[in-house]
Tab-separated table of C-alpha atoms and ligand atoms in Angstrom:
chain	number	residue	atom	x	y	z
A	1	MET	CA	-11.817	20.009	9.827
A	2	LEU	CA	-11.780	17.178	7.501
A	3	LYS	CA	-13.689	13.926	8.218
A	4	LEU	CA	-12.757	11.163	6.280
A	5	ARG	CA	-16.031	9.095	5.519
A	6	ARG	CA	-14.081	6.029	4.472
A	7	LEU	CA	-10.703	5.217	5.895
A	8	VAL	CA	-10.043	2.138	4.074
A	9	THR	CA	-8.638	2.846	0.651
A	10	PHE	CA	-8.369	0.378	-1.864
A	11	LEU	CA	-4.993	0.956	-4.252
A	12	LEU	CA	-5.165	-1.377	-7.076
A	13	VAL	CA	-1.889	-2.515	-8.521
A	14	LEU	CA	-2.540	-3.359	-12.139
A	15	ARG	CA	-0.353	-4.542	-14.756
A	16	LEU	CA	-0.663	-3.695	-18.351
A	17	VAL	CA	-2.671	-5.933	-20.628
A	18	GLN	CA	-0.816	-5.720	-23.588
A	19	ALA	CA	2.497	-7.893	-24.197
A	20	ALA	CA	5.712	-5.776	-23.946
A	21	SER	CA	8.622	-6.444	-26.290
A	22	SER	CA	12.197	-5.693	-25.219
A	23	GLU	CA	11.887	-2.382	-26.845
A	24	GLN	CA	8.406	-1.421	-25.358
A	25	SER	CA	9.594	-2.805	-21.765
A	26	LYS	CA	11.751	0.336	-21.856
A	27	LEU	CA	8.598	2.637	-21.965
A	28	CYS	CA	5.721	0.301	-20.422
A	29	LYS	CA	5.305	-0.450	-17.043
A	30	PRO	CA	6.175	-4.125	-16.007
A	31	LEU	CA	3.777	-7.125	-16.282
A	32	TYR	CA	3.858	-9.993	-14.312
A	33	THR	CA	4.976	-11.909	-16.810
A	34	SER	CA	8.094	-9.634	-17.525
A	35	SER	CA	11.473	-10.082	-15.938
A	36	GLU	CA	11.010	-6.376	-14.721
A	37	TRP	CA	8.134	-7.531	-12.391
A	38	PRO	CA	9.246	-7.189	-8.763
A	39	SER	CA	10.499	-10.541	-7.038
A	40	LEU	CA	8.304	-12.440	-4.502
A	41	SER	CA	10.464	-11.344	-1.548
A	42	ALA	CA	9.728	-7.661	-2.984
A	43	TRP	CA	5.930	-8.118	-2.680
A	44	GLN	CA	6.445	-9.548	0.740
A	45	SER	CA	8.622	-6.524	1.928
A	46	LEU	CA	5.637	-4.280	0.783
A	47	ASN	CA	3.318	-6.545	2.397
A	48	ALA	CA	5.082	-6.428	5.708
A	49	SER	CA	5.429	-2.735	5.271
A	50	ILE	CA	1.899	-2.176	5.149
A	51	SER	CA	1.077	-4.501	8.256
A	52	GLY	CA	0.022	-7.445	6.146
A	53	ASN	CA	-2.800	-5.836	4.176
A	54	LEU	CA	-1.602	-7.162	0.712
A	55	LEU	CA	-4.022	-9.094	-0.909
A	56	ALA	CA	-3.955	-11.317	-4.034
A	57	PRO	CA	-7.480	-11.522	-4.965
A	58	LEU	CA	-9.216	-13.452	-7.761
A	59	PRO	CA	-12.212	-12.077	-9.664
A	60	PRO	CA	-15.510	-13.214	-7.899
A	61	ALA	CA	-16.929	-14.498	-10.821
A	62	ILE	CA	-14.091	-17.008	-11.230
A	63	THR	CA	-16.263	-19.225	-9.115
A	64	CYS	CA	-18.749	-19.781	-12.107
A	65	ASP	CA	-15.563	-21.086	-14.273
A	66	LYS	CA	-16.078	-24.819	-14.347
A	67	SER	CA	-12.776	-25.372	-16.218
A	68	LYS	CA	-10.849	-24.129	-12.781
A	69	SER	CA	-11.913	-26.659	-10.609
A	70	GLN	CA	-9.946	-25.194	-7.534
A	71	THR	CA	-11.905	-22.200	-7.491
A	72	TYR	CA	-15.279	-23.258	-9.204
A	73	SER	CA	-18.145	-23.109	-6.575
A	74	LYS	CA	-21.985	-23.262	-7.794
A	75	ALA	CA	-23.144	-21.462	-4.510
A	76	VAL	CA	-20.807	-18.705	-4.693
A	77	CYS	CA	-21.198	-18.230	-8.353
A	78	ASP	CA	-25.031	-18.289	-7.635
A	79	PHE	CA	-24.691	-15.610	-4.879
A	80	VAL	CA	-22.271	-13.525	-7.331
A	81	GLY	CA	-25.029	-13.583	-9.931
A	82	LYS	CA	-27.509	-12.197	-7.712
A	83	GLU	CA	-25.347	-9.261	-6.181
A	84	TRP	CA	-23.742	-8.532	-9.654
A	85	LEU	CA	-26.159	-5.748	-10.345
A	86	LEU	CA	-25.514	-4.033	-7.157
A	87	SER	CA	-22.971	-1.282	-7.136
A	88	SER	CA	-21.981	-1.820	-3.490
A	89	PHE	CA	-20.974	-5.537	-4.234
A	90	HIS	CA	-18.163	-4.297	-6.644
A	91	SER	CA	-17.326	-1.659	-4.552
A	92	ASP	CA	-16.599	-3.763	-1.732
A	93	ASP	CA	-14.676	-6.201	-3.780
A	94	PRO	CA	-11.083	-5.810	-4.267
A	95	VAL	CA	-10.819	-6.070	-7.959
A	96	SER	CA	-14.198	-6.021	-9.253
A	97	VAL	CA	-15.672	-2.508	-11.034
A	98	ALA	CA	-19.163	-1.866	-11.566
A	99	TYR	CA	-18.523	-1.322	-15.161
A	100	PRO	CA	-16.824	-4.621	-16.114
A	101	ASN	CA	-16.372	-3.563	-19.873
A	102	TRP	CA	-13.306	-1.772	-18.555
A	103	GLN	CA	-12.284	-5.368	-17.730
A	104	ASP	CA	-13.081	-6.644	-21.068
A	105	ASP	CA	-16.097	-8.639	-19.459
A	106	ALA	CA	-13.322	-10.816	-19.029
A	107	CYS	CA	-15.152	-12.690	-15.919
A	108	LEU	CA	-18.986	-12.483	-15.780
A	109	PRO	CA	-21.152	-14.524	-13.592
A	110	THR	CA	-23.257	-17.380	-15.180
A	111	ALA	CA	-26.232	-15.394	-14.304
A	112	ILE	CA	-25.286	-12.427	-16.393
A	113	SER	CA	-23.454	-14.319	-19.495
A	114	ASN	CA	-22.645	-17.971	-20.517
A	115	THR	CA	-20.144	-16.711	-23.014
A	116	SER	CA	-17.337	-15.598	-20.771
A	117	LEU	CA	-17.016	-18.592	-18.434
A	118	ASN	CA	-13.290	-18.899	-19.412
A	119	CYS	CA	-12.248	-16.216	-16.976
A	120	ASN	CA	-9.228	-14.329	-18.199
A	121	VAL	CA	-7.419	-13.097	-14.619
A	122	GLU	CA	-5.104	-11.585	-16.454
A	123	VAL	CA	-6.731	-8.313	-16.765
A	124	PHE	CA	-7.535	-8.143	-13.187
A	125	PRO	CA	-4.995	-6.619	-10.732
A	126	LYS	CA	-2.595	-9.262	-9.255
A	127	TYR	CA	-2.066	-7.478	-5.888
A	128	VAL	CA	-4.470	-4.961	-3.878
A	129	ALA	CA	-2.902	-2.888	-1.055
A	130	ASN	CA	-6.024	-2.632	1.271
A	131	THR	CA	-4.446	0.102	3.181
A	132	THR	CA	-5.934	1.663	6.243
A	133	SER	CA	-4.026	4.602	7.044
A	134	ALA	CA	-1.865	7.426	5.233
A	135	ALA	CA	1.542	5.811	6.126
A	136	GLN	CA	0.202	2.672	4.396
A	137	VAL	CA	-0.571	4.689	1.206
A	138	ALA	CA	2.597	6.367	1.005
A	139	GLU	CA	4.523	2.760	1.160
A	140	ALA	CA	2.319	1.560	-1.421
A	141	VAL	CA	2.958	4.564	-3.582
A	142	ARG	CA	6.730	4.340	-2.787
A	143	PHE	CA	6.639	0.711	-4.154
A	144	SER	CA	4.861	1.704	-7.384
A	145	VAL	CA	7.346	4.531	-7.880
A	146	LYS	CA	10.382	2.321	-7.163
A	147	THR	CA	9.162	-0.564	-9.086
A	148	GLY	CA	7.382	0.893	-11.912
A	149	VAL	CA	4.249	-1.147	-11.190
A	150	ARG	CA	1.271	0.392	-12.375
A	151	LEU	CA	-0.765	1.916	-9.445
A	152	VAL	CA	-4.597	2.260	-9.646
A	153	VAL	CA	-6.554	3.835	-6.587
A	154	LYS	CA	-10.148	2.143	-6.783
A	155	GLY	CA	-12.433	4.667	-5.421
A	156	ALA	CA	-15.762	3.187	-3.518
A	157	ALA	CA	-18.354	5.183	-6.006
A	158	HIS	CA	-19.445	5.412	-9.458
A	159	ASP	CA	-16.535	6.060	-11.745
A	160	LEU	CA	-17.206	5.797	-15.597
A	161	LEU	CA	-13.759	5.307	-15.944
A	162	GLY	CA	-14.314	2.048	-14.257
A	163	ARG	CA	-11.923	2.731	-10.942
B	201	LIG	C1	0.238	-10.395	3.513
B	201	LIG	O1	0.654	-10.997	5.147
B	201	LIG	C2	-0.522	-11.327	5.729
B	201	LIG	C3	-0.351	-11.409	7.045
B	201	LIG	O2	1.056	-12.466	7.309
B	201	LIG	C4	-0.786	-12.560	4.858
B	201	LIG	O3	-2.026	-13.282	5.851
B	201	LIG	C5	-1.180	-12.411	3.260
B	201	LIG	O4	-1.448	-13.689	2.763
B	201	LIG	C6	-0.050	-11.607	2.978
B	201	LIG	N1	-0.590	-11.246	1.415
B	201	LIG	C7	0.046	-11.759	0.573
B	201	LIG	C8	-0.451	-11.378	-0.806
B	201	LIG	O5	1.028	-12.558	0.546
B	202	LIG	C1	-26.833	-19.897	-18.573
B	202	LIG	O1	-26.880	-21.155	-18.472
B	202	LIG	C2	-27.503	-21.791	-17.547
B	202	LIG	C3	-27.430	-23.160	-17.410
B	202	LIG	O2	-27.882	-23.738	-18.692
B	202	LIG	C4	-29.014	-21.014	-17.281
B	202	LIG	O3	-29.793	-21.696	-16.187
B	202	LIG	C5	-29.026	-19.721	-17.354
B	202	LIG	O4	-29.771	-18.937	-17.351
B	202	LIG	C6	-28.083	-19.052	-18.474
B	202	LIG	N1	-27.781	-17.804	-18.243
B	202	LIG	C7	-28.135	-16.762	-19.385
B	202	LIG	C8	-27.627	-15.175	-18.860
B	202	LIG	O5	-28.213	-17.081	-20.392
B	203	LIG	C1	-9.679	-4.460	3.823
B	203	LIG	O1	-9.401	-3.980	5.305
B	203	LIG	C2	-10.537	-3.652	5.865
B	203	LIG	C3	-10.174	-2.829	7.096
B	203	LIG	O2	-9.418	-3.666	7.969
B	203	LIG	C4	-11.220	-4.941	6.287
B	203	LIG	O3	-12.678	-4.625	7.104
B	203	LIG	C5	-11.435	-5.570	4.789
B	203	LIG	O4	-12.218	-6.870	5.188
B	203	LIG	C6	-10.488	-5.764	4.141
B	203	LIG	N1	-10.999	-6.284	2.873
B	203	LIG	C7	-10.679	-7.443	2.409
B	203	LIG	C8	-11.006	-7.811	0.829
B	203	LIG	O5	-9.867	-8.419	3.012
């Protein structure tokens, strides 16, 4: 019998980083800035189909970015800086990965770098399906197939490819 050690699976819905011209858009997956990106109501339907487990998280170190006053928090930023070198912090976070180079070092905490305080949220997944059952995983995969939105499965361990 297979015993699942970790029921919770994060499915990350990523968008491509590079801009798509109309010619490219036939080949590329939709970006959230492109017209092919699913409507808000389509995302709400996905959310309903997975029991409200759709998240729209921001990268944790956005709390260090003073230019974004709505999310800036010195206390949270300091906490993120302290946790940053623990792989468990990144595996528990819906969008962070243990090797932030795969995210262009786009949003690092102040404790690690003072050069990337202008967080670029565009390299991070827009939505995360925080699924808790096989049926919910199936819904998320179906949504990705239907809409073309890129799907990335986030594992809970080390992955040198950054997932
Ligand atoms: C998904 O639905 C839940 C429950 O209604 C809600 O709390 C959550 O904010 C929704 N997620 C998104 C991304 O809108
Ligand atoms: C970034 O700047 C702050 C404030 O000047 C300083 O306390 C911190 O040590 C710096 N961090 C790094 C990694 O240089
Ligand atoms: C994802 O779902 C699990 C199980 O329901 C829950 O414990 C966890 O807090 C959720 N993650 C986030 C970031 O909401």
